[in-house]
Amino acid sequence: MSPRVWRIGVAGLGTVGGGLLQFLSERPDFAPAGGRAVITGVTARSRSRPRSIDISAIPWFDDPVALATSPDIDLFVELVGGSDGPAKAAVEAALKAGKPVVTANKALIAEHGAELAALAETAGVPLLFEAAVMGGTPAVKMLREAMVGDDVVGVAGILNGTCNFILSEMEQRGASFADVLSEAQRMGYAEADPTMDVGGFDAAHKVTILAALAFGCAPNYAAAEIEGIDQVDLLDIRLARDLGYRIRLIASADRTADGVAVRVHPSLVAQGHPLAETRGALNALFIEGTRIGRIFIQGPGAGAGPTAAAVAADIADVMTLPVRPVFQRPAGDLKPFVAVAPTRRVGKAYLRLLVKDQPGVIAAVSETLAECGVSIDSFLQKPVEDAGGVPIVLTTHAIAESVLTDAINRIEKLPAVLERPRLLRIARI
Ligand SMILES: NC(=O)c1ccc[n+]([C@@H]2O[C@H](COP(=O)([O-])OP(=O)(O)OC[C@H]3O[C@@H](n4cnc5c(N)ncnc54)[C@H](OP(=O)(O)O)[C@@H]3O)[C@@H](O)[C@H]2O)c1
């Protein structure tokens, strides 16, 4: 019997789509379970744009929805991007037409995952998105498949390579956020509009997906608490280093008795911790289960080669495996996402103040903290040139965030305090 040919339609021929075409041209032997993958239709915005490989022999579609529903494809691969618009329309159309879908689109899955999962499961076809989180490093399959026998209680990691590149360069070279960002844009590590990355939204999309896979709940991007790295000051990076920490953008999802907390924050991580030592554009993730314990994975989170390899692995799964539920349990059986109220959040914190160089300031700050019930763990006062005042840094013992916010509001009003105190969380990993 000759091997089954899988006819694949690819929407989007940019970094990831171009990488996939390149992969399939370099690997004509790519035939999981004996089946063969052949691209029988492509679409992108511009037909005339030069591509990394010759696509003139592949049928061209002007409309992604027409490609997604074409009788000439068996599997639709969406690599356009965006939570709505043509990507969503085409994925919905493919699933309704009963075609398996592979996508790298984290925004789409984080924001519309539950409804798409329902469509996929009604049609009885897979909806796979390994490349959407950590690019070529297999985090999605790890949670959806390998850890399905455990009860995952939390995940935490570095899920945005652009932010990690910027933070590690700021630390190593003593350069400002703005300077490193422009360099990252010149090198192609950051987009012309960097908001999705530096604002923390990309990491929030990814950790929203991981939370759904880890806890079997519907993805709920709206419930994510998001803070990016655009306000991270070089001064804080230096002071954190003096206290034995590095600043990293930590994306985490925790399951507690109160519900699920999905958060993205610049956080202090102790030097020597694997996340603190994850540098450059690398991604890294801890997964904690009640039976397996802790697992750590680290690897590339973006780029044509790694991401295309993850897309190819999903194509291989469509060709070989029985269909599993999209988010670890059937769409109709996903647990409701109960978000933990911010007032219930407890953790250690770093507070940095900028004060006038005059007597009595430290006493006034300490008194205010004591009145609010904030217990101090360590204290550092350090003259720093050009800081515009004297920086005072303190770290706290674990404290409810609502108490800390109250203390910050009161300290800000002290006459010797020059600006609102800067709060950074100390990662609990
Ligand atoms: N880049 C990465 O390393 C990476 C990693 C993980 C996941 N992802 C995800 O993968 C997806 C694709 O990312 P990418 O970096 O490959 O993006 P990209 O380089 O900007 O490519 C996007 C592609 O979509 C096409 N496109 C845009 N609007 C379209 C429309 N209305 N109709 C049809 N085609 C349209 C573009 O056409 P033209 O080429 O004609 O402009 C282009 O080929 C996104 O969801 C992204 O989040 C990317």
mmCIF file of C-alpha atoms and ligand atoms in Angstrom, residues 11-19 43-51 60-64 78-83 85-87 103-108 130-136 191 202 206 301-308 311, ligand 1:
data_model
loop_
_atom_site.group_PDB
_atom_site.id
_atom_site.type_symbol
_atom_site.label_atom_id
_atom_site.label_comp_id
_atom_site.label_asym_id
_atom_site.label_seq_id
_atom_site.Cartn_x
_atom_site.Cartn_y
_atom_site.Cartn_z
ATOM 1 C CA ALA A 11 -1.510 30.476 5.466
ATOM 2 C CA GLY A 12 1.301 32.943 6.230
ATOM 3 C CA LEU A 13 4.737 32.753 4.643
ATOM 4 C CA GLY A 14 6.716 35.033 6.981
ATOM 5 C CA THR A 15 9.292 33.958 9.557
ATOM 6 C CA VAL A 16 7.478 30.783 10.638
ATOM 7 C CA GLY A 17 5.672 29.976 7.366
ATOM 8 C CA GLY A 18 8.905 30.529 5.397
ATOM 9 C CA GLY A 19 10.702 28.330 7.941
ATOM 10 C CA THR A 43 -1.651 32.214 1.002
ATOM 11 C CA ALA A 44 -0.066 35.418 2.316
ATOM 12 C CA ARG A 45 -0.777 39.128 2.039
ATOM 13 C CA SER A 46 1.389 39.722 -1.025
ATOM 14 C CA ARG A 47 1.671 37.244 -3.870
ATOM 15 C CA SER A 48 4.605 39.076 -5.461
ATOM 16 C CA ARG A 49 6.844 39.347 -2.351
ATOM 17 C CA PRO A 50 10.053 37.321 -2.829
ATOM 18 C CA ARG A 51 10.084 34.159 -0.666
ATOM 19 C CA TRP A 60 -1.901 30.302 -4.565
ATOM 20 C CA PHE A 61 -5.049 31.417 -2.714
ATOM 21 C CA ASP A 62 -5.896 35.101 -2.227
ATOM 22 C CA ASP A 63 -8.202 34.355 0.693
ATOM 23 C CA PRO A 64 -7.108 32.356 3.807
ATOM 24 C CA GLU A 78 -2.242 28.968 10.226
ATOM 25 C CA LEU A 79 0.922 31.115 10.481
ATOM 26 C CA VAL A 80 -0.562 34.563 9.864
ATOM 27 C CA GLY A 81 -0.916 35.745 13.468
ATOM 28 C CA GLY A 82 -3.306 38.035 15.339
ATOM 29 C CA SER A 83 -6.086 37.129 17.758
ATOM 30 C CA GLY A 85 -9.144 38.909 11.627
ATOM 31 C CA PRO A 86 -8.104 36.483 8.899
ATOM 32 C CA ALA A 87 -6.336 34.038 11.240
ATOM 33 C CA THR A 103 -1.113 27.023 14.399
ATOM 34 C CA ALA A 104 1.701 29.009 16.052
ATOM 35 C CA ASN A 105 -0.721 31.764 17.053
ATOM 36 C CA LYS A 106 -0.625 32.338 20.836
ATOM 37 C CA ALA A 107 -2.898 35.394 20.716
ATOM 38 C CA LEU A 108 -5.629 33.392 18.967
ATOM 39 C CA GLU A 130 3.150 23.575 19.998
ATOM 40 C CA ALA A 131 4.948 26.525 18.379
ATOM 41 C CA ALA A 132 2.735 29.059 20.161
ATOM 42 C CA VAL A 133 4.634 28.730 23.463
ATOM 43 C CA MET A 134 8.452 28.654 23.719
ATOM 44 C CA GLY A 135 8.887 28.212 19.936
ATOM 45 C CA GLY A 136 10.911 25.048 19.423
ATOM 46 C CA GLU A 191 9.659 44.280 16.436
ATOM 47 C CA ASP A 202 3.097 38.143 24.510
ATOM 48 C CA LYS A 206 1.705 32.143 26.411
ATOM 49 C CA GLY A 301 11.534 30.519 22.104
ATOM 50 C CA ALA A 302 11.450 31.952 18.593
ATOM 51 C CA GLY A 303 13.092 32.002 15.179
ATOM 52 C CA ALA A 304 12.311 30.357 11.863
ATOM 53 C CA GLY A 305 14.193 27.071 12.468
ATOM 54 C CA PRO A 306 13.003 26.188 15.992
ATOM 55 C CA THR A 307 9.430 27.354 15.397
ATOM 56 C CA ALA A 308 9.107 25.520 12.093
ATOM 57 C CA VAL A 311 4.991 23.188 13.601
HETATM 58 N N1 LIG B 1 8.492 34.637 14.636
HETATM 59 C C1 LIG B 1 8.618 33.747 15.592
HETATM 60 O O1 LIG B 1 9.724 33.377 15.991
HETATM 61 C C2 LIG B 1 7.399 33.114 16.207
HETATM 62 C C3 LIG B 1 7.555 32.201 17.275
HETATM 63 C C4 LIG B 1 6.442 31.582 17.813
HETATM 64 C C5 LIG B 1 5.204 31.873 17.314
HETATM 65 N N2 LIG B 1 5.060 32.797 16.312
HETATM 66 C C6 LIG B 1 3.713 33.059 15.815
HETATM 67 O O2 LIG B 1 3.628 32.612 14.477
HETATM 68 C C7 LIG B 1 2.720 33.422 13.744
HETATM 69 C C8 LIG B 1 3.431 34.016 12.533
HETATM 70 O O3 LIG B 1 4.512 34.787 12.982
HETATM 71 P P1 LIG B 1 5.666 35.279 11.989
HETATM 72 O O4 LIG B 1 6.765 35.774 12.869
HETATM 73 O O5 LIG B 1 5.962 34.244 10.975
HETATM 74 O O6 LIG B 1 4.944 36.535 11.330
HETATM 75 P P2 LIG B 1 5.378 37.321 10.006
HETATM 76 O O7 LIG B 1 6.807 37.073 9.701
HETATM 77 O O8 LIG B 1 4.924 38.717 10.188
HETATM 78 O O9 LIG B 1 4.513 36.628 8.865
HETATM 79 C C9 LIG B 1 3.125 36.778 8.795
HETATM 80 C C10 LIG B 1 2.645 36.197 7.482
HETATM 81 O O10 LIG B 1 1.235 36.348 7.422
HETATM 82 C C11 LIG B 1 0.877 36.936 6.171
HETATM 83 N N3 LIG B 1 -0.332 37.744 6.338
HETATM 84 C C12 LIG B 1 -0.511 38.857 7.049
HETATM 85 N N4 LIG B 1 -1.771 39.307 6.931
HETATM 86 C C13 LIG B 1 -2.399 38.441 6.085
HETATM 87 C C14 LIG B 1 -3.701 38.353 5.557
HETATM 88 N N5 LIG B 1 -4.614 39.285 5.847
HETATM 89 N N6 LIG B 1 -3.997 37.321 4.744
HETATM 90 C C15 LIG B 1 -3.077 36.403 4.432
HETATM 91 N N7 LIG B 1 -1.818 36.425 4.894
HETATM 92 C C16 LIG B 1 -1.492 37.434 5.719
HETATM 93 C C17 LIG B 1 2.064 37.791 5.786
HETATM 94 O O11 LIG B 1 2.059 37.996 4.384
HETATM 95 P P3 LIG B 1 3.230 38.772 3.595
HETATM 96 O O12 LIG B 1 4.454 37.920 3.771
HETATM 97 O O13 LIG B 1 2.770 38.815 2.200
HETATM 98 O O14 LIG B 1 3.338 40.108 4.252
HETATM 99 C C18 LIG B 1 3.224 36.904 6.259
HETATM 100 O O15 LIG B 1 3.567 35.975 5.273
HETATM 101 C C19 LIG B 1 2.205 34.473 14.743
HETATM 102 O O16 LIG B 1 1.020 34.025 15.317
HETATM 103 C C20 LIG B 1 3.306 34.512 15.786
HETATM 104 O O17 LIG B 1 2.852 34.943 17.053
HETATM 105 C C21 LIG B 1 6.127 33.406 15.750
#
